[in-house]
């Protein structure tokens, strides 16, 4: 067994002899890791990657170190678990689960996985003559995760009560996007989480924290919110529809969205500077 560090990384593997047979099948991913995991130093981390095929595929992990990818741990058949009992600072970074399907036409399937440290949103930092009321964390999070991450730093997920606040979030998000080193990963994703929901009663949008009905809206299109349920059999399918608010960092418009869609998110700073 090869260790990534002296104590923390264990790759759980089951070994067996592999061989190609005439009855080979294409690999099917049984457990697909998320694209991003947010942890603090010292957290226990366990990430499963599993696939099935005939013959059994080999599954292993690579870590990007500088300009190279280095295999970590050993190779396993069908399933491999990237496990840190207490993750250390130098063990964060980009990993790839590689599924090697032997004789299959799909010789290798690669699933990138980024393990990152949560970054405190840019609250009340000076950018030129501007102080931020809203701080944006440019890491992917589902809606519930975004809410928890804001609260970890003594904040709340941002909620917009007026046109003035809407314009301010648009301004603060753009300032943060231009200056934040992680923001460029999100060039193609213009939507960020804010704190509004109609999960209890369709069409009744309320403050996520107080349950008070919202009186200001800035919907992206005349047919919004449309409570789209997605396409059955795809990642975006949800029979319950879209019950949470997302804010466009480009236009300041709103849309309803699935809670499970990972996005950056805006927190309201503890001290509302400039109000």
mmCIF file of C-alpha atoms in Angstrom:
data_model
loop_
_atom_site.group_PDB
_atom_site.id
_atom_site.type_symbol
_atom_site.label_atom_id
_atom_site.label_comp_id
_atom_site.label_asym_id
_atom_site.label_seq_id
_atom_site.Cartn_x
_atom_site.Cartn_y
_atom_site.Cartn_z
ATOM 1 C CA UNK A 1 0.000 0.000 0.000
ATOM 2 C CA UNK A 2 1.281 3.446 -0.936
ATOM 3 C CA UNK A 3 0.405 6.371 1.315
ATOM 4 C CA UNK A 4 -0.128 9.949 0.128
ATOM 5 C CA UNK A 5 1.234 11.138 3.476
ATOM 6 C CA UNK A 6 2.594 9.271 6.453
ATOM 7 C CA UNK A 7 -0.685 8.707 8.246
ATOM 8 C CA UNK A 8 -3.767 10.115 6.665
ATOM 9 C CA UNK A 9 -4.540 8.570 3.281
ATOM 10 C CA UNK A 10 -5.747 5.017 3.031
ATOM 11 C CA UNK A 11 -6.939 3.585 -0.247
ATOM 12 C CA UNK A 12 -9.307 0.720 0.338
ATOM 13 C CA UNK A 13 -8.784 -1.867 -2.360
ATOM 14 C CA UNK A 14 -9.811 -5.386 -3.201
ATOM 15 C CA UNK A 15 -7.418 -7.203 -5.518
ATOM 16 C CA UNK A 16 -8.239 -9.875 -8.066
ATOM 17 C CA UNK A 17 -6.939 -11.156 -11.368
ATOM 18 C CA UNK A 18 -8.378 -9.364 -14.370
ATOM 19 C CA UNK A 19 -8.754 -10.727 -17.862
ATOM 20 C CA UNK A 20 -10.636 -9.848 -21.018
ATOM 21 C CA UNK A 21 -13.543 -12.008 -22.062
ATOM 22 C CA UNK A 22 -15.715 -12.088 -25.176
ATOM 23 C CA UNK A 23 -18.702 -11.010 -23.077
ATOM 24 C CA UNK A 24 -17.379 -7.618 -22.093
ATOM 25 C CA UNK A 25 -19.788 -4.813 -21.246
ATOM 26 C CA UNK A 26 -19.445 -1.071 -21.155
ATOM 27 C CA UNK A 27 -18.686 0.340 -17.689
ATOM 28 C CA UNK A 28 -21.597 1.692 -15.666
ATOM 29 C CA UNK A 29 -20.783 4.153 -12.903
ATOM 30 C CA UNK A 30 -22.390 2.935 -9.683
ATOM 31 C CA UNK A 31 -21.143 5.656 -7.320
ATOM 32 C CA UNK A 32 -19.996 8.904 -8.927
ATOM 33 C CA UNK A 33 -18.091 11.357 -6.720
ATOM 34 C CA UNK A 34 -19.186 14.992 -6.608
ATOM 35 C CA UNK A 35 -17.062 17.468 -8.516
ATOM 36 C CA UNK A 36 -16.217 19.393 -5.366
ATOM 37 C CA UNK A 37 -15.927 18.693 -1.631
ATOM 38 C CA UNK A 38 -15.527 21.482 0.910
ATOM 39 C CA UNK A 39 -13.661 20.582 4.120
ATOM 40 C CA UNK A 40 -11.556 22.121 6.837
ATOM 41 C CA UNK A 41 -8.087 20.940 7.871
ATOM 42 C CA UNK A 42 -8.512 18.018 10.264
ATOM 43 C CA UNK A 43 -11.823 16.792 8.797
ATOM 44 C CA UNK A 44 -12.430 13.125 8.104
ATOM 45 C CA UNK A 45 -12.955 12.721 4.335
ATOM 46 C CA UNK A 46 -14.296 9.667 2.531
ATOM 47 C CA UNK A 47 -14.974 9.747 -1.227
ATOM 48 C CA UNK A 48 -16.285 6.639 -2.987
ATOM 49 C CA UNK A 49 -15.859 5.897 -6.688
ATOM 50 C CA UNK A 50 -17.362 2.677 -8.047
ATOM 51 C CA UNK A 51 -18.221 1.137 -11.404
ATOM 52 C CA UNK A 52 -19.379 -2.159 -12.880
ATOM 53 C CA UNK A 53 -18.466 -3.861 -16.149
ATOM 54 C CA UNK A 54 -17.453 -7.226 -17.557
ATOM 55 C CA UNK A 55 -14.616 -7.811 -16.946
ATOM 56 C CA UNK A 56 -14.497 -5.904 -13.659
ATOM 57 C CA UNK A 57 -12.938 -2.469 -14.194
ATOM 58 C CA UNK A 58 -9.897 -1.265 -12.298
ATOM 59 C CA UNK A 59 -10.511 1.877 -10.217
ATOM 60 C CA UNK A 60 -7.787 4.118 -8.836
ATOM 61 C CA UNK A 61 -7.039 7.737 -7.858
ATOM 62 C CA UNK A 62 -4.640 10.339 -9.225
ATOM 63 C CA UNK A 63 -3.642 13.654 -7.588
ATOM 64 C CA UNK A 64 -2.566 16.704 -9.552
ATOM 65 C CA UNK A 65 0.781 17.912 -8.215
ATOM 66 C CA UNK A 66 2.175 20.842 -10.163
ATOM 67 C CA UNK A 67 1.861 19.992 -13.857
ATOM 68 C CA UNK A 68 1.742 16.246 -13.277
ATOM 69 C CA UNK A 69 -0.775 13.675 -12.075
ATOM 70 C CA UNK A 70 0.527 11.167 -9.546
ATOM 71 C CA UNK A 71 -1.202 7.912 -8.684
ATOM 72 C CA UNK A 72 -2.024 7.711 -4.986
ATOM 73 C CA UNK A 73 -2.719 4.527 -3.087
ATOM 74 C CA UNK A 74 -3.199 1.321 -5.025
ATOM 75 C CA UNK A 75 -5.505 -0.033 -7.708
ATOM 76 C CA UNK A 76 -8.762 -1.761 -6.869
ATOM 77 C CA UNK A 77 -11.427 -3.748 -8.688
ATOM 78 C CA UNK A 78 -14.819 -2.092 -9.040
ATOM 79 C CA UNK A 79 -14.615 0.302 -6.108
ATOM 80 C CA UNK A 80 -12.034 2.595 -4.558
ATOM 81 C CA UNK A 81 -12.400 4.890 -1.555
ATOM 82 C CA UNK A 82 -10.251 7.979 -1.105
ATOM 83 C CA UNK A 83 -10.070 8.276 2.676
ATOM 84 C CA UNK A 84 -8.455 10.816 4.977
ATOM 85 C CA UNK A 85 -8.747 10.204 8.704
ATOM 86 C CA UNK A 86 -7.656 13.804 9.307
ATOM 87 C CA UNK A 87 -6.971 15.734 6.122
ATOM 88 C CA UNK A 88 -3.899 17.941 6.148
ATOM 89 C CA UNK A 89 -3.290 21.231 4.347
ATOM 90 C CA UNK A 90 -1.114 19.770 1.595
ATOM 91 C CA UNK A 91 -3.693 17.063 0.857
ATOM 92 C CA UNK A 92 -6.293 19.462 -0.498
ATOM 93 C CA UNK A 93 -6.360 19.828 -4.264
ATOM 94 C CA UNK A 94 -7.536 18.212 -7.485
ATOM 95 C CA UNK A 95 -7.910 14.427 -7.639
ATOM 96 C CA UNK A 96 -9.186 12.218 -10.443
ATOM 97 C CA UNK A 97 -10.975 8.896 -10.117
ATOM 98 C CA UNK A 98 -9.860 6.749 -13.056
ATOM 99 C CA UNK A 99 -12.017 3.813 -14.143
ATOM 100 C CA UNK A 100 -10.040 1.549 -16.442
ATOM 101 C CA UNK A 101 -12.345 -0.787 -18.338
ATOM 102 C CA UNK A 102 -9.742 -3.133 -19.796
ATOM 103 C CA UNK A 103 -11.015 -4.341 -23.182
ATOM 104 C CA UNK A 104 -13.990 -1.962 -23.293
ATOM 105 C CA UNK A 105 -14.240 0.675 -26.015
ATOM 106 C CA UNK A 106 -14.334 3.191 -23.180
ATOM 107 C CA UNK A 107 -10.782 2.440 -22.103
ATOM 108 C CA UNK A 108 -10.680 5.023 -19.314
ATOM 109 C CA UNK A 109 -13.319 7.128 -17.605
ATOM 110 C CA UNK A 110 -11.912 10.054 -15.620
ATOM 111 C CA UNK A 111 -13.915 11.864 -12.936
ATOM 112 C CA UNK A 112 -12.272 15.014 -11.515
ATOM 113 C CA UNK A 113 -12.792 15.728 -7.815
ATOM 114 C CA UNK A 114 -11.669 18.957 -6.143
ATOM 115 C CA UNK A 115 -11.170 18.989 -2.340
ATOM 116 C CA UNK A 116 -11.081 22.604 -1.167
ATOM 117 C CA UNK A 117 -11.115 24.708 1.994
ATOM 118 C CA UNK A 118 -14.154 27.000 2.415
ATOM 119 C CA UNK A 119 -13.283 30.637 1.856
ATOM 120 C CA UNK A 120 -14.846 33.356 3.975
ATOM 121 C CA UNK A 121 -16.884 35.669 1.716
ATOM 122 C CA UNK A 122 -15.447 39.147 1.078
ATOM 123 C CA UNK A 123 -17.445 40.948 3.735
ATOM 124 C CA UNK A 124 -16.660 44.578 4.538
ATOM 125 C CA UNK A 125 -13.369 44.523 2.659
ATOM 126 C CA UNK A 126 -12.367 47.698 0.882
ATOM 127 C CA UNK A 127 -12.122 47.629 -2.900
ATOM 128 C CA UNK A 128 -11.175 51.148 -3.856
ATOM 129 C CA UNK A 129 -13.807 53.391 -2.285
ATOM 130 C CA UNK A 130 -16.372 50.600 -1.933
ATOM 131 C CA UNK A 131 -17.231 48.505 1.126
ATOM 132 C CA UNK A 132 -19.176 45.317 0.529
ATOM 133 C CA UNK A 133 -22.603 44.682 2.041
ATOM 134 C CA UNK A 134 -22.800 41.282 0.352
ATOM 135 C CA UNK A 135 -19.966 38.758 0.181
ATOM 136 C CA UNK A 136 -19.864 36.048 -2.488
ATOM 137 C CA UNK A 137 -18.144 32.709 -1.972
ATOM 138 C CA UNK A 138 -16.987 31.458 -5.373
ATOM 139 C CA UNK A 139 -17.187 27.761 -4.559
ATOM 140 C CA UNK A 140 -19.918 25.370 -5.653
ATOM 141 C CA UNK A 141 -22.554 24.469 -3.067
ATOM 142 C CA UNK A 142 -26.087 23.140 -3.113
ATOM 143 C CA UNK A 143 -28.659 25.467 -1.573
ATOM 144 C CA UNK A 144 -28.640 23.906 1.922
ATOM 145 C CA UNK A 145 -24.839 23.760 1.891
ATOM 146 C CA UNK A 146 -24.660 27.420 0.881
ATOM 147 C CA UNK A 147 -26.904 28.373 3.805
ATOM 148 C CA UNK A 148 -24.764 26.392 6.260
ATOM 149 C CA UNK A 149 -21.534 27.813 4.871
ATOM 150 C CA UNK A 150 -22.735 31.398 5.358
ATOM 151 C CA UNK A 151 -23.740 30.552 8.924
ATOM 152 C CA UNK A 152 -20.294 29.067 9.651
ATOM 153 C CA UNK A 153 -18.924 32.594 9.282
ATOM 154 C CA UNK A 154 -21.668 34.250 11.340
ATOM 155 C CA UNK A 155 -23.646 35.399 8.303
ATOM 156 C CA UNK A 156 -26.883 34.563 6.554
ATOM 157 C CA UNK A 157 -27.577 33.681 2.955
ATOM 158 C CA UNK A 158 -28.348 37.002 1.240
ATOM 159 C CA UNK A 159 -31.940 38.087 0.713
ATOM 160 C CA UNK A 160 -33.001 41.072 -1.370
ATOM 161 C CA UNK A 161 -35.763 43.341 -0.048
ATOM 162 C CA UNK A 162 -35.665 46.247 -2.511
ATOM 163 C CA UNK A 163 -34.420 47.499 -5.856
ATOM 164 C CA UNK A 164 -31.643 49.346 -4.025
ATOM 165 C CA UNK A 165 -30.420 46.147 -2.380
ATOM 166 C CA UNK A 166 -30.706 44.291 -5.674
ATOM 167 C CA UNK A 167 -28.470 46.866 -7.359
ATOM 168 C CA UNK A 168 -26.037 46.668 -4.460
ATOM 169 C CA UNK A 169 -25.728 42.876 -4.659
ATOM 170 C CA UNK A 170 -25.147 43.168 -8.415
ATOM 171 C CA UNK A 171 -22.356 45.677 -7.761
ATOM 172 C CA UNK A 172 -20.781 43.715 -4.903
ATOM 173 C CA UNK A 173 -20.920 40.427 -6.840
ATOM 174 C CA UNK A 174 -19.141 42.007 -9.794
ATOM 175 C CA UNK A 175 -16.457 43.543 -7.572
ATOM 176 C CA UNK A 176 -15.933 40.179 -5.879
ATOM 177 C CA UNK A 177 -15.909 38.329 -9.218
ATOM 178 C CA UNK A 178 -13.262 40.652 -10.646
ATOM 179 C CA UNK A 179 -10.980 40.337 -7.608
ATOM 180 C CA UNK A 180 -11.534 36.827 -6.223
ATOM 181 C CA UNK A 181 -8.896 34.277 -7.409
ATOM 182 C CA UNK A 182 -11.418 31.427 -7.549
ATOM 183 C CA UNK A 183 -14.132 33.314 -9.451
ATOM 184 C CA UNK A 184 -12.831 32.676 -12.974
ATOM 185 C CA UNK A 185 -13.881 29.043 -12.650
ATOM 186 C CA UNK A 186 -17.451 30.342 -12.891
ATOM 187 C CA UNK A 187 -17.238 32.266 -16.181
ATOM 188 C CA UNK A 188 -19.919 30.010 -17.669
ATOM 189 C CA UNK A 189 -22.204 29.944 -14.615
ATOM 190 C CA UNK A 190 -23.813 33.318 -13.952
ATOM 191 C CA UNK A 191 -26.205 32.329 -11.150
ATOM 192 C CA UNK A 192 -25.606 32.503 -7.388
ATOM 193 C CA UNK A 193 -27.799 31.440 -4.478
ATOM 194 C CA UNK A 194 -29.850 33.902 -2.423
ATOM 195 C CA UNK A 195 -32.284 33.220 0.430
ATOM 196 C CA UNK A 196 -35.843 32.907 -0.826
ATOM 197 C CA UNK A 197 -38.093 29.879 -1.189
ATOM 198 C CA UNK A 198 -41.613 28.734 -2.053
ATOM 199 C CA UNK A 199 -41.057 25.149 -0.880
ATOM 200 C CA UNK A 200 -44.026 25.228 1.561
ATOM 201 C CA UNK A 201 -46.581 26.693 -0.854
ATOM 202 C CA UNK A 202 -46.035 26.961 -4.592
ATOM 203 C CA UNK A 203 -45.917 30.576 -5.716
ATOM 204 C CA UNK A 204 -45.691 31.975 -2.172
ATOM 205 C CA UNK A 205 -42.104 33.222 -1.941
ATOM 206 C CA UNK A 206 -40.884 33.840 1.584
ATOM 207 C CA UNK A 207 -37.763 34.788 3.531
ATOM 208 C CA UNK A 208 -35.885 31.557 4.236
ATOM 209 C CA UNK A 209 -35.147 32.673 7.814
ATOM 210 C CA UNK A 210 -38.318 34.488 8.946
ATOM 211 C CA UNK A 211 -40.922 32.895 6.663
ATOM 212 C CA UNK A 212 -42.247 36.390 5.895
ATOM 213 C CA UNK A 213 -43.676 36.864 2.420
ATOM 214 C CA UNK A 214 -41.434 38.660 -0.068
ATOM 215 C CA UNK A 215 -42.725 41.889 -1.600
ATOM 216 C CA UNK A 216 -39.893 42.677 -4.024
ATOM 217 C CA UNK A 217 -39.018 40.524 -7.062
ATOM 218 C CA UNK A 218 -36.834 40.928 -10.133
ATOM 219 C CA UNK A 219 -37.605 37.913 -12.300
ATOM 220 C CA UNK A 220 -35.460 37.162 -15.331
ATOM 221 C CA UNK A 221 -38.343 36.606 -17.791
ATOM 222 C CA UNK A 222 -42.116 37.220 -17.908
ATOM 223 C CA UNK A 223 -42.781 33.478 -17.475
ATOM 224 C CA UNK A 224 -40.609 33.240 -14.365
ATOM 225 C CA UNK A 225 -40.847 31.639 -11.910
ATOM 226 C CA UNK A 226 -41.929 28.614 -13.937
ATOM 227 C CA UNK A 227 -41.331 25.800 -11.389
ATOM 228 C CA UNK A 228 -39.708 23.679 -14.111
ATOM 229 C CA UNK A 229 -39.414 20.029 -13.063
ATOM 230 C CA UNK A 230 -36.654 19.152 -15.530
ATOM 231 C CA UNK A 231 -36.397 16.140 -17.819
ATOM 232 C CA UNK A 232 -37.056 12.724 -16.339
ATOM 233 C CA UNK A 233 -33.978 10.539 -16.206
ATOM 234 C CA UNK A 234 -31.554 13.466 -16.131
ATOM 235 C CA UNK A 235 -29.604 15.175 -13.352
ATOM 236 C CA UNK A 236 -31.986 18.143 -13.418
ATOM 237 C CA UNK A 237 -35.202 16.172 -12.896
ATOM 238 C CA UNK A 238 -37.158 16.994 -9.728
ATOM 239 C CA UNK A 239 -40.920 16.278 -9.569
ATOM 240 C CA UNK A 240 -41.215 18.929 -6.844
ATOM 241 C CA UNK A 241 -40.002 21.634 -9.199
ATOM 242 C CA UNK A 242 -37.781 24.619 -8.512
ATOM 243 C CA UNK A 243 -38.260 26.083 -5.041
ATOM 244 C CA UNK A 244 -35.232 28.306 -4.375
ATOM 245 C CA UNK A 245 -34.028 31.703 -5.600
ATOM 246 C CA UNK A 246 -30.952 32.249 -7.744
ATOM 247 C CA UNK A 247 -29.529 35.666 -8.665
ATOM 248 C CA UNK A 248 -27.710 36.539 -11.907
ATOM 249 C CA UNK A 249 -24.353 38.159 -11.179
ATOM 250 C CA UNK A 250 -24.465 39.604 -14.737
ATOM 251 C CA UNK A 251 -27.949 41.152 -14.927
ATOM 252 C CA UNK A 252 -29.252 41.170 -11.344
ATOM 253 C CA UNK A 253 -32.314 39.201 -12.464
ATOM 254 C CA UNK A 254 -33.836 36.283 -10.525
ATOM 255 C CA UNK A 255 -34.789 32.727 -11.394
ATOM 256 C CA UNK A 256 -36.214 29.769 -9.493
ATOM 257 C CA UNK A 257 -33.877 26.798 -9.262
ATOM 258 C CA UNK A 258 -33.407 23.262 -7.936
ATOM 259 C CA UNK A 259 -31.911 23.089 -4.445
ATOM 260 C CA UNK A 260 -29.541 20.355 -5.613
ATOM 261 C CA UNK A 261 -27.874 22.496 -8.313
ATOM 262 C CA UNK A 262 -24.381 23.468 -7.029
ATOM 263 C CA UNK A 263 -23.736 27.217 -7.376
ATOM 264 C CA UNK A 264 -21.683 30.018 -5.837
ATOM 265 C CA UNK A 265 -23.636 31.893 -3.155
ATOM 266 C CA UNK A 266 -23.999 35.337 -1.606
ATOM 267 C CA UNK A 267 -23.927 35.957 2.146
ATOM 268 C CA UNK A 268 -25.184 39.109 3.838
ATOM 269 C CA UNK A 269 -22.343 40.580 5.856
ATOM 270 C CA UNK A 270 -22.874 40.828 9.642
ATOM 271 C CA UNK A 271 -22.506 44.607 9.580
ATOM 272 C CA UNK A 272 -24.545 46.219 6.823
ATOM 273 C CA UNK A 273 -22.043 48.856 5.748
ATOM 274 C CA UNK A 274 -23.385 51.726 3.683
ATOM 275 C CA UNK A 275 -27.049 51.393 4.661
#
